Short mmCIF file of C-alpha atoms in Angstrom, two decimals:
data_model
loop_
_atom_site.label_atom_id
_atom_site.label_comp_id
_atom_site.label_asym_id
_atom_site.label_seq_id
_atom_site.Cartn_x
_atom_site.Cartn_y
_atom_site.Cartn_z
CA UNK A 16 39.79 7.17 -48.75
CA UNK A 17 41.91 9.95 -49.19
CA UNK A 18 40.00 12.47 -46.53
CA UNK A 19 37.02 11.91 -48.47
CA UNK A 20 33.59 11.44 -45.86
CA UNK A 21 33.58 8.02 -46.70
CA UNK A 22 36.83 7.51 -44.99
CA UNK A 23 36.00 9.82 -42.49
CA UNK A 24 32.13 8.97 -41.55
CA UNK A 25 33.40 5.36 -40.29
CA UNK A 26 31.51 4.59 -37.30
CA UNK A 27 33.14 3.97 -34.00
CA UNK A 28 31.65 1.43 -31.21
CA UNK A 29 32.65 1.85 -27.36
CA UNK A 30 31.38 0.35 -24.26
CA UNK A 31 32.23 0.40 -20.68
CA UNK A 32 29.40 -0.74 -18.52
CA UNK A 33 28.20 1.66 -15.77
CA UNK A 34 30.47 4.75 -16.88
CA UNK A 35 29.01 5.16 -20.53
CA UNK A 36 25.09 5.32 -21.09
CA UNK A 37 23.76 2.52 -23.52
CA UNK A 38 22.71 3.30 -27.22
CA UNK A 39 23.68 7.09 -26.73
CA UNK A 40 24.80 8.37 -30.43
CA UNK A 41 27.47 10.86 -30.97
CA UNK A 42 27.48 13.01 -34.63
CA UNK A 43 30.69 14.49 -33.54
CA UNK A 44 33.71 13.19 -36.25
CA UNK A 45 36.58 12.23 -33.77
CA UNK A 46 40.07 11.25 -34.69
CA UNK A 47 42.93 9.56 -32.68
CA UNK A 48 43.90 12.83 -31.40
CA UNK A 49 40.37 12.58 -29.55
CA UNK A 50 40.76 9.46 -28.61
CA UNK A 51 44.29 8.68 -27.52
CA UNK A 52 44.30 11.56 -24.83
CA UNK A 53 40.71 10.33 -23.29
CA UNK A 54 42.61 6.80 -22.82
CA UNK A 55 45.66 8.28 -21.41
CA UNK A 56 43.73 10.14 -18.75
CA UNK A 57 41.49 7.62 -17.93
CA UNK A 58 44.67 5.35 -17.19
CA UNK A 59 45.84 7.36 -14.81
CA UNK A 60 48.83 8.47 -17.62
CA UNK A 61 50.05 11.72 -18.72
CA UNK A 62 50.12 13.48 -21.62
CA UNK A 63 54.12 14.64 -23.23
CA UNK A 64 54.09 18.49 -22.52
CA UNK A 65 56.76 18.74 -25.18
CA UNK A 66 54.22 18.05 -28.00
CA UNK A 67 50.17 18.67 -27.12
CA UNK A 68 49.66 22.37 -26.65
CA UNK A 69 46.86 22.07 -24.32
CA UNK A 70 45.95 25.83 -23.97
CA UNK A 71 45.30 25.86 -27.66
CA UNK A 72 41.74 25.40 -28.57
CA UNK A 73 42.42 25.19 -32.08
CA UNK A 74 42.01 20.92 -32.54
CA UNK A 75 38.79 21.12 -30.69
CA UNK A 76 37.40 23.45 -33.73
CA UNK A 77 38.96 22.27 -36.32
CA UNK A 78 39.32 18.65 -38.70
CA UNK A 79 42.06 17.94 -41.06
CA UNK A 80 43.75 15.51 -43.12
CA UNK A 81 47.04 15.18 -44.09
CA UNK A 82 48.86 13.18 -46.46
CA UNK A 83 52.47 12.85 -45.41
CA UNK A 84 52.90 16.12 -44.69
CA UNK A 85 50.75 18.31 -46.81
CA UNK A 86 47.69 18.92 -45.56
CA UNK A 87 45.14 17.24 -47.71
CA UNK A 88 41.56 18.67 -46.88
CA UNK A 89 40.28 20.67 -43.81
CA UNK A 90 37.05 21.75 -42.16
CA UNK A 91 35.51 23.49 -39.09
CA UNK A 92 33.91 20.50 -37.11
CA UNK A 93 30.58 22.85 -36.86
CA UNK A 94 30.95 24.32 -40.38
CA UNK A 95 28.99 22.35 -43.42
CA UNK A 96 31.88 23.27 -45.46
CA UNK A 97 34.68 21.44 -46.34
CA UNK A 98 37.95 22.29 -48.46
CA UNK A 99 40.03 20.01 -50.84
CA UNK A 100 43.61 21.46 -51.51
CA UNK A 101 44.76 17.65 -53.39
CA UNK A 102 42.69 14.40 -54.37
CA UNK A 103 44.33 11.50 -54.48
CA UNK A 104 43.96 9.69 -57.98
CA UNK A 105 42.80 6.06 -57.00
CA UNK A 106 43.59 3.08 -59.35
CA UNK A 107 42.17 1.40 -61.46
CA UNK A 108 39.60 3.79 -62.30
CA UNK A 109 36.56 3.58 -60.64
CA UNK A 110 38.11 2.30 -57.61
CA UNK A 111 38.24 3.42 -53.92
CA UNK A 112 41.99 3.03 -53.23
CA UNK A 113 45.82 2.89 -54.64
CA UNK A 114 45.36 -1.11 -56.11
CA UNK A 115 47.70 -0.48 -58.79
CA UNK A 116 50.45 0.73 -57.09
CA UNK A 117 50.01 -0.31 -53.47
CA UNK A 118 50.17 2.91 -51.67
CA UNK A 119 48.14 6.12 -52.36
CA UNK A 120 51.04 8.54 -52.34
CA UNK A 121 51.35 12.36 -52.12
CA UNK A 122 52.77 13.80 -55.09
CA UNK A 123 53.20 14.51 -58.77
CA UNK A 124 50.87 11.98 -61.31
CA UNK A 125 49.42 10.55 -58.10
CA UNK A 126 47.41 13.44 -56.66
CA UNK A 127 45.06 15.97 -58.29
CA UNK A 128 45.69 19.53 -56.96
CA UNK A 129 43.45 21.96 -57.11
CA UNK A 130 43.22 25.71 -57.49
CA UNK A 131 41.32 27.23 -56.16
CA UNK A 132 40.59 24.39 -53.94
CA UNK A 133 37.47 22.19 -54.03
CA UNK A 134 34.51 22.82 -51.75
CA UNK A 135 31.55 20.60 -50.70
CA UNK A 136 28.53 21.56 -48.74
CA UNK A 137 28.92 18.34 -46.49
CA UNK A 138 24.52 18.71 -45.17
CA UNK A 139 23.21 18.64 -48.78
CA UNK A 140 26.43 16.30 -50.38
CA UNK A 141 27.84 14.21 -48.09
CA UNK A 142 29.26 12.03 -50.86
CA UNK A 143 31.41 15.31 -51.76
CA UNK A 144 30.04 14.75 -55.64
CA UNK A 145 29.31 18.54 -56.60
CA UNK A 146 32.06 21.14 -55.93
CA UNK A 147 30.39 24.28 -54.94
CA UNK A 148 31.11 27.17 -57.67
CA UNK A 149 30.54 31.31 -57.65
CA UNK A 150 26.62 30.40 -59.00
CA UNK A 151 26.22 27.82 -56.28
CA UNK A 152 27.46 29.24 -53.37
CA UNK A 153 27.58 33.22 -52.74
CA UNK A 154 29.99 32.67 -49.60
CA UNK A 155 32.29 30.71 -51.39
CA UNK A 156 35.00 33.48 -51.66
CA UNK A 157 34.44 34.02 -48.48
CA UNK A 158 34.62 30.48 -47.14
CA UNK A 159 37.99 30.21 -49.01
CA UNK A 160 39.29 33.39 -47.68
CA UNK A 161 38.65 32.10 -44.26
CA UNK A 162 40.51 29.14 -44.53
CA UNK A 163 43.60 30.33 -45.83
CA UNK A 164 43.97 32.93 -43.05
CA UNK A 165 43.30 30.02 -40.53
CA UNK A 166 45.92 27.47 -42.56
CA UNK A 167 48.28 30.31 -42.03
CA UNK A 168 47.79 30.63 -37.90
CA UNK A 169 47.29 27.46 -37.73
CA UNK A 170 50.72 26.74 -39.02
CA UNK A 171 52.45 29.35 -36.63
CA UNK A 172 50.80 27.09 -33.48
CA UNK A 173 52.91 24.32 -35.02
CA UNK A 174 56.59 23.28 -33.41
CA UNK A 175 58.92 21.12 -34.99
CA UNK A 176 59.71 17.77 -33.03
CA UNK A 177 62.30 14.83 -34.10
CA UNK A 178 60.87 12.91 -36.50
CA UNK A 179 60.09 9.64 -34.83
CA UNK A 180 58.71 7.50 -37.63
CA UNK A 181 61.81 7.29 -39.65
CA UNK A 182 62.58 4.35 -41.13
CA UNK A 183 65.56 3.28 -39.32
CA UNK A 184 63.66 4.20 -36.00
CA UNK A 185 60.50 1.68 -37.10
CA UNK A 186 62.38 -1.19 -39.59
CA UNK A 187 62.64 -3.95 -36.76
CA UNK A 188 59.52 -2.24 -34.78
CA UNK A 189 56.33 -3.27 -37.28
CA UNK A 190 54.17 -2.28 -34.46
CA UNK A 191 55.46 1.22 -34.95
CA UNK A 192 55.10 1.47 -38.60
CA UNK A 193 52.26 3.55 -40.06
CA UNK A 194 49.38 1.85 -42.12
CA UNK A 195 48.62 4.66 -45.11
CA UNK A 196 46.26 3.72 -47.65
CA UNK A 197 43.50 1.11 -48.51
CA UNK A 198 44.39 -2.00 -45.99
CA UNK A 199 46.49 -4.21 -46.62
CA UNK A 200 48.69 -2.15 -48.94
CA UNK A 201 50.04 -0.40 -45.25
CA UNK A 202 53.10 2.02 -46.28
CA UNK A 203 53.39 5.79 -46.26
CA UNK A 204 55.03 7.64 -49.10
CA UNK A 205 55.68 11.31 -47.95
CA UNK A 206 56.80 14.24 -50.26
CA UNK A 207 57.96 17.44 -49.90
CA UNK A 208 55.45 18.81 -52.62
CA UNK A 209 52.69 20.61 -51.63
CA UNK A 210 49.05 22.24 -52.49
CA UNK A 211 48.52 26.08 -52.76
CA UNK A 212 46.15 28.63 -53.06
CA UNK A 213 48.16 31.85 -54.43
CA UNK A 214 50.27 32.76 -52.19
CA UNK A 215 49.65 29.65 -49.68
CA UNK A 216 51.97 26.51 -48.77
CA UNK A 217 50.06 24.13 -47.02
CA UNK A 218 52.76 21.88 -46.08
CA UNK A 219 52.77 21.20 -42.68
#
């Protein structure tokens, strides 16, 4: 879906009898970043110190996509904005996904990039069908202002590691290899292009 709500509002079902309380509903959007800690810990596991910066508070405020490795859309998980740097351009028209080619990739005739970036007012359009403009939305400078100068510390938190996904790392390990895109077209194209506001690289 591309970071769009509908990819993102997907609902999630857990239960563990006498720990978690029946029918108990959670708002909260979560990720794997959420969840994949919570499971290590309640293993008995640890967490790699070389990668998880666990003094920074910054994932527990924040929600973004990212498409290889430009980031795609982001948000404050308490804000009822939401920012679109790229949109993917599905195929066939109309559709929800990359049918034509396979895999929704990252780059050039593929992607829609957009400057200034989109923004949606996720309480009033959670189908993300009206971009806010100047006349809509008074803050809107503002709001975009904001996230720039948090894309830019957020990107100074961020330490290079060895890329672990590389092909020759994952060809004879399918249970390794990412799943991008609308299932079962699972492949990841990544590109080194990216989506600006002036002055901005959002590549991550």
């Amino acid at each position: 879906m591309g970071g769009w709500e509908g990819g993102i509002r997907v609902p999630g079902i857990f239960r563990w009898p006498g720990r978690l309380i029946p029918g108990r509903e959670v708002a909260e959007p979560t990720s794997l970043m959420d969840v994949f800690p919570t499971v290590v810990k309640l293993a008995g596991g640890t967490l790699p110190e070389d990668r998880y910066n666990t003094s920074a508070s910054i994932l527990n405020t924040i929600f973004l996509r990212c498409c290889g490795r430009c980031l795609r859309c982001w948000r404050w998980r308490d804000s009822i904005f939401k920012v679109h740097f790229f949109t993917p351009n599905f195929s066939p028209a109309g559709a929800v996904g990359c049918y034509d080619t396979s895999v929704c990739m990252c780059h050039g005739e593929f992607v829609t990039y957009h400057s200034p970036p989109l923004v949606f007012e996720l309480s009033g359009d959670p189908s993300e069908s009206r971009p806010l403009s100047p006349d809509t939305e008074p803050r809107l400078a503002e709001v975009l202002e904001r996230v720039e100068r948090a894309v830019t510390e957020h990107r100074r938190t961020l330490t290079p590691v060895e890329r672990q996904l590389t092909w020759a790392k994952v060809l004879w390990k399918p249970w390794l290899q990412p799943c991008c895109g609308t299932f079962p077209f699972c492949s990841c194209e990544e590109s080194h292009h990216t989506s600006r506001m002036p002055g901005q690289n959002y590549e991550m």
